[in-house]
């Protein structure tokens, strides 16, 4: 077993031990149940229970911990503050219902949320109840206050006619240690649904996120966190599904295990970024199902100086999605570019849509504002800063084809005209029209592609692969359609290895590569 594999197996074991020790610690702290109804809360869906719920939380915290029990009913509330050694437990048939009055969400530590915690330890949210933020109604109330001049949003988006300030999140956890969330259904946030910042030792298990209420409804966002386990979650979000961020320098994401989740998104399913100032290291992602997702199934992005390394992704199934894989090193912010290295992506099966994968969403991702042919998967650094050591193995992607030379035609002799877009927002559409239909790889040092099968539903005039400024390329067992030659294009490719079975064209196992002359 290689040292690399030993390291990641060790990560999994440590995460398991963390989860076990955290469960024991939480059990030890469950000294008493506190029924919110005993503190005056009424589950009629009409009575505002903010003060009563907060009294129960404060009492449990003061007595060194306890479980806040919500019995069956609908408990209307504004913002509540979760404190150390306190568990919120929602019985089946219980709904915690967010108020639609913006005044019920005062800022706490410069943030707004229905449930908020800052600098606490040993907190949890459990049970089979529902937390419903009534996000669209709340956001429209914020919008109305802006237009009537009661509460002006200085960052109001007049192009999209929607507010940016004052909406808040459903749950926001910052600078906390030992957080556990299980079983609950989170729905209808006015902003990000479930957000962590600078927190550690986090377990999220069997959580259902269903939030298409308003824009920026990211499912689970983690900003500068460590020792994180996200498993068995079902996410349907009107923005990124699971998003790892580093929105300011000094925020580091380390030691993640994300597995056995289903994701539907009007943006990306799993994404690193776009905020990427700090690091993303030692992350394992496996057994993920993606469907009806507008952008990438997997997007790994460093554009603000982030260091990204030791990333393992495996067993991904994506159906009806805009893109399978995006790995992007750019330089949007920061003194110097970061780096991306040691990325392994294995056992991926994806089907790329021709039209909008998220057409059934009422809040869809923004349209690309120019004519384009279907985009390939992209792995792209920038001049002088290459992505390093990428392994792609057992990858099967079906593309729609139907590319046309009538518009957006980029012939192979014009590869130099593909946009670098060094400072651009990272997205698989960011380079404009691309000259390949399967993979576009540029500014990469060390890439291995093994057991890659690319198929087309309809004809595409472009080659399957384009490699530009690539070193140490190894390809083996590559299957592409059999009806055309020159499926692999090289430009400034050095130290490449294609074994005797490198390119299989169905019944014709014949090499079909073409190297562009130096220009």
Short mmCIF file of C-alpha atoms in Angstrom, two decimals:
data_model
loop_
_atom_site.label_atom_id
_atom_site.label_comp_id
_atom_site.label_asym_id
_atom_site.label_seq_id
_atom_site.Cartn_x
_atom_site.Cartn_y
_atom_site.Cartn_z
CA UNK A 1 0.00 0.00 0.00
CA UNK A 2 1.39 3.41 -0.96
CA UNK A 3 2.04 6.13 1.61
CA UNK A 4 -0.63 8.22 -0.16
CA UNK A 5 -3.28 5.52 0.38
CA UNK A 6 -2.17 4.90 3.95
CA UNK A 7 -2.56 8.60 4.67
CA UNK A 8 -6.13 8.77 3.43
CA UNK A 9 -7.12 5.53 5.16
CA UNK A 10 -5.74 7.08 8.32
CA UNK A 11 -7.90 10.16 7.72
CA UNK A 12 -11.02 8.01 7.51
CA UNK A 13 -10.14 6.17 10.72
CA UNK A 14 -9.49 9.42 12.56
CA UNK A 15 -12.80 10.85 11.39
CA UNK A 16 -14.61 7.73 12.60
CA UNK A 17 -12.92 7.94 15.98
CA UNK A 18 -13.83 11.61 16.17
CA UNK A 19 -17.47 10.83 15.48
CA UNK A 20 -17.47 8.14 18.16
CA UNK A 21 -15.81 10.34 20.79
CA UNK A 22 -18.13 13.24 19.93
CA UNK A 23 -21.20 11.01 20.38
CA UNK A 24 -19.91 9.88 23.79
CA UNK A 25 -19.25 13.47 24.84
CA UNK A 26 -22.70 14.62 23.76
CA UNK A 27 -24.31 11.69 25.62
CA UNK A 28 -22.44 12.65 28.76
CA UNK A 29 -23.77 16.19 28.46
CA UNK A 30 -27.43 15.21 28.07
CA UNK A 31 -28.32 15.81 31.68
CA UNK A 32 -31.91 16.96 31.35
CA UNK A 33 -34.74 17.56 28.91
CA UNK A 34 -36.20 21.04 28.64
CA UNK A 35 -39.62 21.18 26.96
CA UNK A 36 -40.07 24.47 25.16
CA UNK A 37 -43.75 24.39 26.08
CA UNK A 38 -42.74 24.53 29.75
CA UNK A 39 -41.16 27.90 29.01
CA UNK A 40 -44.30 29.26 27.37
CA UNK A 41 -43.83 28.21 23.73
CA UNK A 42 -47.03 27.47 21.79
CA UNK A 43 -47.00 25.22 18.72
CA UNK A 44 -49.93 26.82 16.93
CA UNK A 45 -47.95 28.30 14.00
CA UNK A 46 -49.08 31.82 14.97
CA UNK A 47 -47.58 32.68 18.35
CA UNK A 48 -44.07 34.14 18.14
CA UNK A 49 -41.98 31.94 20.43
CA UNK A 50 -38.53 33.52 20.16
CA UNK A 51 -38.26 34.56 23.80
CA UNK A 52 -39.66 31.30 25.16
CA UNK A 53 -37.28 29.14 23.11
CA UNK A 54 -34.32 31.30 24.07
CA UNK A 55 -35.24 30.99 27.75
CA UNK A 56 -35.14 27.20 27.43
CA UNK A 57 -31.74 27.31 25.70
CA UNK A 58 -30.31 29.70 28.30
CA UNK A 59 -31.58 27.54 31.16
CA UNK A 60 -30.01 24.39 29.73
CA UNK A 61 -26.73 26.18 29.08
CA UNK A 62 -26.68 27.61 32.61
CA UNK A 63 -27.19 24.13 34.07
CA UNK A 64 -24.21 22.69 32.17
CA UNK A 65 -26.21 21.32 29.29
CA UNK A 66 -29.41 19.68 28.25
CA UNK A 67 -31.82 18.80 25.48
CA UNK A 68 -34.37 21.32 24.26
CA UNK A 69 -37.40 19.28 23.19
CA UNK A 70 -39.87 20.49 20.59
CA UNK A 71 -42.99 18.31 20.75
CA UNK A 72 -45.39 17.98 17.82
CA UNK A 73 -46.62 21.30 16.53
CA UNK A 74 -45.56 24.35 14.53
CA UNK A 75 -43.39 26.74 16.53
CA UNK A 76 -43.04 30.19 14.97
CA UNK A 77 -39.86 32.01 15.90
CA UNK A 78 -37.36 34.67 15.01
CA UNK A 79 -33.61 34.28 15.49
CA UNK A 80 -32.51 32.01 18.36
CA UNK A 81 -28.96 31.62 19.71
CA UNK A 82 -27.68 28.09 20.37
CA UNK A 83 -25.23 27.75 23.26
CA UNK A 84 -22.67 25.27 24.57
CA UNK A 85 -23.73 21.77 25.64
CA UNK A 86 -27.24 22.29 24.28
CA UNK A 87 -29.08 20.02 21.87
CA UNK A 88 -32.16 21.10 19.90
CA UNK A 89 -34.34 18.00 19.49
CA UNK A 90 -37.31 18.02 17.13
CA UNK A 91 -39.85 15.24 17.44
CA UNK A 92 -41.34 13.79 14.27
CA UNK A 93 -44.25 16.04 13.34
CA UNK A 94 -42.57 19.19 14.63
CA UNK A 95 -41.84 22.30 12.55
CA UNK A 96 -39.68 25.21 13.63
CA UNK A 97 -41.11 27.96 11.44
CA UNK A 98 -39.15 31.10 10.70
CA UNK A 99 -40.86 34.45 11.03
CA UNK A 100 -41.34 36.49 7.86
CA UNK A 101 -40.78 39.76 9.74
CA UNK A 102 -37.21 41.00 9.07
CA UNK A 103 -37.21 42.73 12.48
CA UNK A 104 -37.19 39.29 14.10
CA UNK A 105 -33.65 38.66 12.83
CA UNK A 106 -31.29 41.13 14.56
CA UNK A 107 -27.60 40.81 13.82
CA UNK A 108 -25.68 38.58 16.20
CA UNK A 109 -21.91 38.77 15.89
CA UNK A 110 -22.50 40.63 12.61
CA UNK A 111 -24.64 37.87 11.08
CA UNK A 112 -28.31 36.98 10.70
CA UNK A 113 -29.85 33.50 10.86
CA UNK A 114 -32.84 31.62 12.18
CA UNK A 115 -30.54 29.45 14.33
CA UNK A 116 -27.17 30.98 15.11
CA UNK A 117 -24.21 30.01 17.28
CA UNK A 118 -20.83 31.66 17.80
CA UNK A 119 -17.81 30.41 19.77
CA UNK A 120 -19.73 27.55 21.41
CA UNK A 121 -18.84 23.91 22.10
CA UNK A 122 -20.77 20.63 22.04
CA UNK A 123 -23.93 21.74 20.26
CA UNK A 124 -26.32 19.65 18.24
CA UNK A 125 -29.55 19.72 16.24
CA UNK A 126 -31.30 16.37 16.00
CA UNK A 127 -34.62 14.65 15.42
CA UNK A 128 -36.92 14.07 12.48
CA UNK A 129 -38.60 17.45 12.53
CA UNK A 130 -38.58 20.31 10.01
CA UNK A 131 -36.83 23.67 10.14
CA UNK A 132 -38.64 25.91 7.65
CA UNK A 133 -37.33 29.44 7.12
CA UNK A 134 -40.20 30.68 4.90
CA UNK A 135 -37.35 32.22 2.96
CA UNK A 136 -39.16 33.56 -0.07
CA UNK A 137 -41.76 35.37 2.02
CA UNK A 138 -39.00 36.78 4.24
CA UNK A 139 -36.88 37.89 1.27
CA UNK A 140 -39.85 39.57 -0.42
CA UNK A 141 -40.58 41.42 2.82
CA UNK A 142 -36.97 42.65 2.85
CA UNK A 143 -37.40 43.66 -0.80
CA UNK A 144 -40.55 45.64 -0.03
CA UNK A 145 -38.89 47.49 2.84
CA UNK A 146 -36.13 48.59 0.48
CA UNK A 147 -38.50 49.91 -2.18
CA UNK A 148 -40.69 51.74 0.35
CA UNK A 149 -37.59 53.39 1.82
CA UNK A 150 -38.03 51.87 5.28
CA UNK A 151 -34.82 49.83 5.19
CA UNK A 152 -32.47 50.63 2.30
CA UNK A 153 -30.19 47.85 1.06
CA UNK A 154 -27.00 49.64 -0.12
CA UNK A 155 -26.07 46.59 -2.21
CA UNK A 156 -29.45 46.04 -3.80
CA UNK A 157 -29.16 44.25 -7.14
CA UNK A 158 -31.21 46.33 -9.55
CA UNK A 159 -30.29 44.19 -12.54
CA UNK A 160 -31.87 41.13 -10.97
CA UNK A 161 -34.33 43.06 -8.79
CA UNK A 162 -33.46 41.31 -5.58
CA UNK A 163 -31.99 42.31 -2.19
CA UNK A 164 -28.64 41.13 -0.92
CA UNK A 165 -28.64 42.38 2.66
CA UNK A 166 -30.91 41.45 5.54
CA UNK A 167 -32.07 38.05 4.29
CA UNK A 168 -29.87 35.92 6.51
CA UNK A 169 -29.26 32.18 6.60
CA UNK A 170 -31.30 29.32 7.98
CA UNK A 171 -28.52 28.01 10.28
CA UNK A 172 -25.17 29.73 10.82
CA UNK A 173 -22.44 28.22 13.03
CA UNK A 174 -19.21 30.19 13.52
CA UNK A 175 -16.05 29.43 15.50
CA UNK A 176 -17.66 26.44 17.20
CA UNK A 177 -16.13 23.13 18.27
CA UNK A 178 -17.95 19.77 18.21
CA UNK A 179 -21.14 20.24 16.24
CA UNK A 180 -23.55 17.46 15.35
CA UNK A 181 -26.61 17.74 13.11
CA UNK A 182 -28.64 14.66 12.20
CA UNK A 183 -31.95 13.65 10.61
CA UNK A 184 -33.66 17.04 10.32
CA UNK A 185 -35.21 18.51 7.17
CA UNK A 186 -33.95 22.02 6.39
CA UNK A 187 -36.06 23.96 3.92
CA UNK A 188 -36.91 27.34 2.46
CA UNK A 189 -34.05 29.58 3.48
CA UNK A 190 -33.86 33.20 2.34
CA UNK A 191 -30.08 32.83 1.82
CA UNK A 192 -27.55 30.06 2.38
CA UNK A 193 -29.27 27.17 4.09
CA UNK A 194 -26.67 25.64 6.39
CA UNK A 195 -23.43 27.55 6.89
CA UNK A 196 -20.31 26.93 8.98
CA UNK A 197 -17.37 29.30 9.44
CA UNK A 198 -14.08 28.64 11.25
CA UNK A 199 -15.52 25.64 13.06
CA UNK A 200 -14.15 22.16 13.71
CA UNK A 201 -15.16 18.62 14.59
CA UNK A 202 -18.42 18.67 12.62
CA UNK A 203 -20.73 15.72 11.95
CA UNK A 204 -23.65 16.12 9.51
CA UNK A 205 -25.55 12.88 8.93
CA UNK A 206 -28.89 12.03 7.29
CA UNK A 207 -29.77 15.70 6.87
CA UNK A 208 -32.28 16.57 4.15
CA UNK A 209 -31.88 20.00 2.54
CA UNK A 210 -34.72 21.14 0.28
CA UNK A 211 -34.43 24.84 -0.40
CA UNK A 212 -35.40 26.46 -3.68
CA UNK A 213 -37.07 29.43 -2.03
CA UNK A 214 -34.76 32.22 -3.20
CA UNK A 215 -31.40 32.97 -4.80
CA UNK A 216 -28.14 31.89 -3.14
CA UNK A 217 -29.82 28.92 -1.48
CA UNK A 218 -26.53 27.00 -1.12
CA UNK A 219 -27.23 23.69 0.61
CA UNK A 220 -24.24 23.22 2.95
CA UNK A 221 -21.42 25.80 3.01
CA UNK A 222 -18.22 25.36 5.00
CA UNK A 223 -15.80 28.27 5.23
CA UNK A 224 -12.44 27.53 6.83
CA UNK A 225 -13.42 24.39 8.76
CA UNK A 226 -11.58 21.23 9.78
CA UNK A 227 -12.40 17.67 10.76
CA UNK A 228 -15.71 17.51 8.92
CA UNK A 229 -17.86 14.47 8.16
CA UNK A 230 -20.88 14.86 5.85
CA UNK A 231 -22.69 11.60 5.13
CA UNK A 232 -26.05 10.27 3.92
CA UNK A 233 -27.48 13.68 3.06
CA UNK A 234 -30.09 14.50 0.41
CA UNK A 235 -29.68 18.01 -0.99
CA UNK A 236 -31.91 19.94 -3.39
CA UNK A 237 -30.64 23.51 -3.53
CA UNK A 238 -31.18 26.59 -5.68
CA UNK A 239 -27.42 27.16 -5.74
CA UNK A 240 -24.35 25.04 -4.89
CA UNK A 241 -25.12 21.76 -3.15
CA UNK A 242 -22.06 21.30 -0.91
CA UNK A 243 -19.59 24.18 -1.11
CA UNK A 244 -16.19 24.45 0.58
CA UNK A 245 -15.02 28.04 0.83
CA UNK A 246 -12.15 30.11 2.09
CA UNK A 247 -13.55 33.61 1.83
CA UNK A 248 -10.63 35.42 3.47
CA UNK A 249 -6.92 34.79 4.05
CA UNK A 250 -6.11 32.46 6.91
CA UNK A 251 -9.16 30.23 6.54
CA UNK A 252 -8.12 26.60 6.08
CA UNK A 253 -10.27 23.62 5.12
CA UNK A 254 -8.64 20.40 6.32
CA UNK A 255 -9.66 16.76 6.80
CA UNK A 256 -13.07 16.31 5.19
CA UNK A 257 -15.00 13.12 4.50
CA UNK A 258 -18.07 13.58 2.26
CA UNK A 259 -19.91 10.43 1.25
CA UNK A 260 -23.19 8.76 0.32
CA UNK A 261 -25.04 11.93 -0.61
CA UNK A 262 -27.57 12.78 -3.32
CA UNK A 263 -27.41 16.29 -4.78
CA UNK A 264 -29.61 18.29 -7.12
CA UNK A 265 -28.53 21.88 -7.74
CA UNK A 266 -29.15 24.87 -9.96
CA UNK A 267 -25.39 25.51 -9.73
CA UNK A 268 -22.60 23.03 -8.82
CA UNK A 269 -23.12 19.81 -6.89
CA UNK A 270 -19.81 19.82 -4.95
CA UNK A 271 -17.54 22.83 -5.29
CA UNK A 272 -14.31 24.19 -3.81
CA UNK A 273 -14.61 27.97 -3.97
CA UNK A 274 -15.22 30.36 -5.41
CA UNK A 275 -13.85 32.12 -2.35
CA UNK A 276 -10.42 30.47 -2.20
CA UNK A 277 -7.89 32.46 -0.17
CA UNK A 278 -6.81 29.75 2.29
CA UNK A 279 -6.18 26.05 1.82
CA UNK A 280 -8.19 22.92 0.99
CA UNK A 281 -6.26 19.81 2.02
CA UNK A 282 -6.85 16.13 2.74
CA UNK A 283 -10.39 15.80 1.43
CA UNK A 284 -12.17 12.57 0.50
CA UNK A 285 -15.39 12.59 -1.53
CA UNK A 286 -17.08 9.33 -2.50
CA UNK A 287 -20.39 7.72 -3.42
CA UNK A 288 -22.19 10.84 -4.64
CA UNK A 289 -25.26 10.89 -6.89
CA UNK A 290 -25.85 14.08 -8.88
CA UNK A 291 -28.84 14.89 -11.08
CA UNK A 292 -30.55 17.82 -12.83
CA UNK A 293 -27.59 20.05 -11.94
CA UNK A 294 -26.91 23.17 -13.99
CA UNK A 295 -23.14 23.42 -13.63
CA UNK A 296 -20.39 20.99 -12.59
CA UNK A 297 -20.79 17.75 -10.70
CA UNK A 298 -17.31 18.31 -9.22
CA UNK A 299 -15.58 21.74 -9.32
CA UNK A 300 -12.16 22.22 -7.71
CA UNK A 301 -11.12 25.87 -7.92
CA UNK A 302 -8.26 28.00 -6.61
CA UNK A 303 -8.50 31.57 -7.89
CA UNK A 304 -7.61 33.69 -4.85
CA UNK A 305 -4.31 32.09 -3.80
CA UNK A 306 -5.61 28.89 -2.20
CA UNK A 307 -3.40 25.83 -1.75
CA UNK A 308 -5.35 22.74 -2.82
CA UNK A 309 -3.79 19.31 -2.42
CA UNK A 310 -4.47 15.69 -1.53
CA UNK A 311 -8.00 15.49 -2.92
CA UNK A 312 -9.59 12.10 -3.60
CA UNK A 313 -12.91 11.85 -5.44
CA UNK A 314 -14.47 8.51 -6.34
CA UNK A 315 -17.71 6.79 -7.30
CA UNK A 316 -19.64 9.72 -8.71
CA UNK A 317 -22.78 9.24 -10.80
CA UNK A 318 -24.12 12.35 -12.53
CA UNK A 319 -27.21 12.37 -14.76
CA UNK A 320 -28.49 15.40 -16.66
CA UNK A 321 -25.79 17.83 -15.59
CA UNK A 322 -24.06 20.71 -17.36
CA UNK A 323 -20.50 19.50 -16.77
CA UNK A 324 -18.77 16.56 -15.15
CA UNK A 325 -15.40 17.89 -13.94
CA UNK A 326 -13.81 21.33 -13.61
CA UNK A 327 -10.35 21.83 -12.09
CA UNK A 328 -9.27 25.47 -12.32
CA UNK A 329 -6.21 27.33 -11.06
CA UNK A 330 -6.59 31.07 -11.67
CA UNK A 331 -5.43 34.36 -10.19
CA UNK A 332 -8.44 36.55 -9.44
CA UNK A 333 -7.18 37.89 -6.11
CA UNK A 334 -4.14 37.61 -3.87
CA UNK A 335 -0.48 38.49 -4.19
CA UNK A 336 0.28 35.34 -6.15
CA UNK A 337 -1.59 32.33 -7.51
CA UNK A 338 -2.08 29.35 -5.25
CA UNK A 339 -1.65 25.79 -6.42
CA UNK A 340 -3.61 22.61 -7.12
CA UNK A 341 -1.81 19.28 -6.90
CA UNK A 342 -2.33 15.63 -6.05
CA UNK A 343 -5.93 15.26 -7.20
CA UNK A 344 -7.36 11.80 -7.87
CA UNK A 345 -10.77 11.34 -9.54
CA UNK A 346 -11.91 7.78 -10.14
CA UNK A 347 -15.03 5.84 -11.03
CA UNK A 348 -17.15 8.60 -12.52
CA UNK A 349 -20.13 8.06 -14.78
CA UNK A 350 -21.78 11.20 -16.14
CA UNK A 351 -24.37 12.20 -18.72
CA UNK A 352 -24.12 15.78 -19.98
CA UNK A 353 -27.29 17.56 -21.05
CA UNK A 354 -27.72 19.51 -24.28
CA UNK A 355 -30.23 22.00 -22.85
CA UNK A 356 -30.73 23.33 -19.34
CA UNK A 357 -30.48 20.56 -16.74
CA UNK A 358 -32.29 22.78 -14.22
CA UNK A 359 -35.18 23.75 -16.48
CA UNK A 360 -37.74 22.60 -13.89
CA UNK A 361 -36.40 24.99 -11.25
CA UNK A 362 -38.31 28.24 -10.89
CA UNK A 363 -35.00 29.78 -9.74
CA UNK A 364 -32.51 28.69 -12.38
CA UNK A 365 -28.84 29.43 -12.80
CA UNK A 366 -27.95 32.44 -14.98
CA UNK A 367 -27.89 31.78 -18.71
CA UNK A 368 -24.61 31.92 -20.64
CA UNK A 369 -25.05 35.14 -22.59
CA UNK A 370 -23.55 33.99 -25.89
CA UNK A 371 -24.06 31.20 -28.39
CA UNK A 372 -21.88 28.20 -27.63
CA UNK A 373 -21.48 24.57 -28.45
CA UNK A 374 -21.60 22.03 -25.56
CA UNK A 375 -18.64 22.47 -23.24
CA UNK A 376 -16.15 19.70 -22.36
CA UNK A 377 -14.73 18.93 -18.92
CA UNK A 378 -11.80 21.27 -18.26
CA UNK A 379 -8.55 21.06 -16.31
CA UNK A 380 -6.76 24.38 -16.69
CA UNK A 381 -4.04 26.34 -14.95
CA UNK A 382 -2.60 29.65 -16.14
CA UNK A 383 0.67 30.52 -17.92
CA UNK A 384 3.58 29.89 -15.58
CA UNK A 385 1.42 28.16 -12.98
CA UNK A 386 0.40 24.63 -13.84
CA UNK A 387 -1.92 22.23 -12.06
CA UNK A 388 0.17 19.27 -10.90
CA UNK A 389 -0.31 15.53 -10.52
CA UNK A 390 -3.87 14.75 -11.57
CA UNK A 391 -5.16 11.20 -11.95
CA UNK A 392 -8.35 10.40 -13.85
CA UNK A 393 -9.29 6.73 -13.89
CA UNK A 394 -12.41 4.78 -14.84
CA UNK A 395 -14.25 7.79 -16.24
CA UNK A 396 -17.27 7.39 -18.51
CA UNK A 397 -18.96 10.50 -19.87
CA UNK A 398 -21.75 10.76 -22.44
CA UNK A 399 -21.94 14.07 -24.28
CA UNK A 400 -24.84 15.40 -26.37
CA UNK A 401 -22.79 16.37 -29.42
CA UNK A 402 -24.74 18.48 -31.93
CA UNK A 403 -21.91 21.02 -32.21
CA UNK A 404 -22.16 23.30 -35.21
CA UNK A 405 -19.58 25.21 -37.25
CA UNK A 406 -22.22 27.78 -38.09
CA UNK A 407 -21.48 29.82 -34.97
CA UNK A 408 -18.83 29.68 -32.24
CA UNK A 409 -16.43 27.82 -34.50
CA UNK A 410 -12.89 27.64 -33.13
CA UNK A 411 -10.65 25.68 -35.51
CA UNK A 412 -7.68 23.77 -34.13
CA UNK A 413 -5.13 26.08 -35.71
CA UNK A 414 -6.47 28.86 -33.47
CA UNK A 415 -5.88 27.18 -30.11
CA UNK A 416 -3.91 30.25 -29.05
CA UNK A 417 -7.19 32.18 -29.20
CA UNK A 418 -8.81 30.20 -26.38
CA UNK A 419 -9.27 32.68 -23.56
CA UNK A 420 -6.90 32.41 -20.60
CA UNK A 421 -9.29 34.51 -18.46
CA UNK A 422 -6.75 34.52 -15.63
CA UNK A 423 -8.85 36.80 -13.40
CA UNK A 424 -12.23 35.40 -14.36
CA UNK A 425 -14.91 33.88 -12.18
CA UNK A 426 -14.16 30.14 -12.22
CA UNK A 427 -16.70 28.22 -14.23
CA UNK A 428 -16.61 25.59 -16.98
CA UNK A 429 -17.98 28.21 -19.40
CA UNK A 430 -15.28 30.79 -18.54
CA UNK A 431 -13.05 30.15 -21.56
CA UNK A 432 -15.75 30.75 -24.13
CA UNK A 433 -15.97 28.37 -27.06
CA UNK A 434 -13.65 25.40 -26.65
CA UNK A 435 -12.08 23.29 -29.41
CA UNK A 436 -12.87 19.83 -27.97
CA UNK A 437 -16.01 18.04 -26.87
CA UNK A 438 -14.68 15.66 -24.18
CA UNK A 439 -11.72 17.12 -22.27
CA UNK A 440 -9.83 20.40 -22.56
CA UNK A 441 -6.51 20.31 -20.66
CA UNK A 442 -4.12 23.28 -20.51
CA UNK A 443 -1.18 24.27 -18.29
CA UNK A 444 -0.91 20.95 -16.46
CA UNK A 445 2.24 19.19 -15.25
CA UNK A 446 1.62 15.53 -14.59
CA UNK A 447 -1.69 13.98 -15.63
CA UNK A 448 -2.63 10.33 -15.92
CA UNK A 449 -5.78 9.30 -17.78
CA UNK A 450 -6.64 5.61 -17.65
CA UNK A 451 -9.79 3.76 -18.68
CA UNK A 452 -11.57 6.77 -20.12
CA UNK A 453 -14.68 6.20 -22.24
CA UNK A 454 -16.28 9.14 -24.04
CA UNK A 455 -19.43 8.75 -26.11
CA UNK A 456 -21.61 11.04 -28.20
CA UNK A 457 -25.38 11.04 -28.56
CA UNK A 458 -25.10 13.04 -31.79
CA UNK A 459 -22.21 13.97 -34.07
CA UNK A 460 -19.65 16.55 -32.97
CA UNK A 461 -17.07 17.96 -35.41
CA UNK A 462 -14.49 18.63 -32.68
CA UNK A 463 -11.89 16.16 -31.35
CA UNK A 464 -12.48 14.42 -28.03
CA UNK A 465 -9.29 15.68 -26.33
CA UNK A 466 -7.18 18.81 -26.64
CA UNK A 467 -3.95 19.10 -24.62
CA UNK A 468 -2.15 22.45 -24.65
CA UNK A 469 1.04 23.13 -22.64
CA UNK A 470 0.96 19.78 -20.85
CA UNK A 471 3.91 17.86 -19.39
CA UNK A 472 4.15 14.26 -18.21
CA UNK A 473 0.93 13.06 -19.84
CA UNK A 474 0.14 9.34 -19.61
CA UNK A 475 -2.89 7.85 -21.33
CA UNK A 476 -4.09 4.27 -21.42
CA UNK A 477 -7.23 2.50 -22.58
CA UNK A 478 -9.07 5.48 -24.04
CA UNK A 479 -12.34 4.74 -25.85
CA UNK A 480 -13.91 7.30 -28.21
CA UNK A 481 -16.36 7.11 -31.13
CA UNK A 482 -15.11 5.22 -34.19
CA UNK A 483 -16.34 7.50 -36.95
CA UNK A 484 -13.50 10.01 -37.08
CA UNK A 485 -9.71 10.39 -36.81
CA UNK A 486 -7.54 12.78 -34.83
CA UNK A 487 -9.46 12.47 -31.58
CA UNK A 488 -6.47 13.51 -29.44
CA UNK A 489 -4.79 16.85 -30.22
CA UNK A 490 -1.43 17.89 -28.81
CA UNK A 491 -0.02 21.41 -28.68
CA UNK A 492 3.20 21.94 -26.72
CA UNK A 493 2.92 18.55 -25.05
CA UNK A 494 6.14 17.03 -23.70
CA UNK A 495 6.93 13.69 -22.10
CA UNK A 496 3.71 12.03 -23.19
CA UNK A 497 3.08 8.29 -23.06
CA UNK A 498 0.31 6.52 -24.95
CA UNK A 499 0.47 2.76 -24.56
CA UNK A 500 -0.45 0.38 -27.37
CA UNK A 501 -4.05 0.36 -26.25
CA UNK A 502 -4.13 4.10 -25.66
CA UNK A 503 -6.95 4.81 -28.04
CA UNK A 504 -9.74 2.37 -28.74
CA UNK A 505 -12.21 3.26 -31.44
CA UNK A 506 -14.78 0.51 -30.83
CA UNK A 507 -13.86 -2.24 -33.29
CA UNK A 508 -10.79 -0.39 -34.55
CA UNK A 509 -8.10 -0.29 -31.83
CA UNK A 510 -5.99 2.14 -33.81
CA UNK A 511 -4.09 5.12 -32.49
CA UNK A 512 -5.56 8.37 -33.69
CA UNK A 513 -3.59 11.34 -32.46
CA UNK A 514 -2.49 14.56 -34.04
CA UNK A 515 0.13 17.03 -32.94
CA UNK A 516 -0.15 20.60 -34.06
CA UNK A 517 3.02 22.12 -35.49
CA UNK A 518 4.75 24.83 -33.50
CA UNK A 519 3.53 28.28 -34.48
#
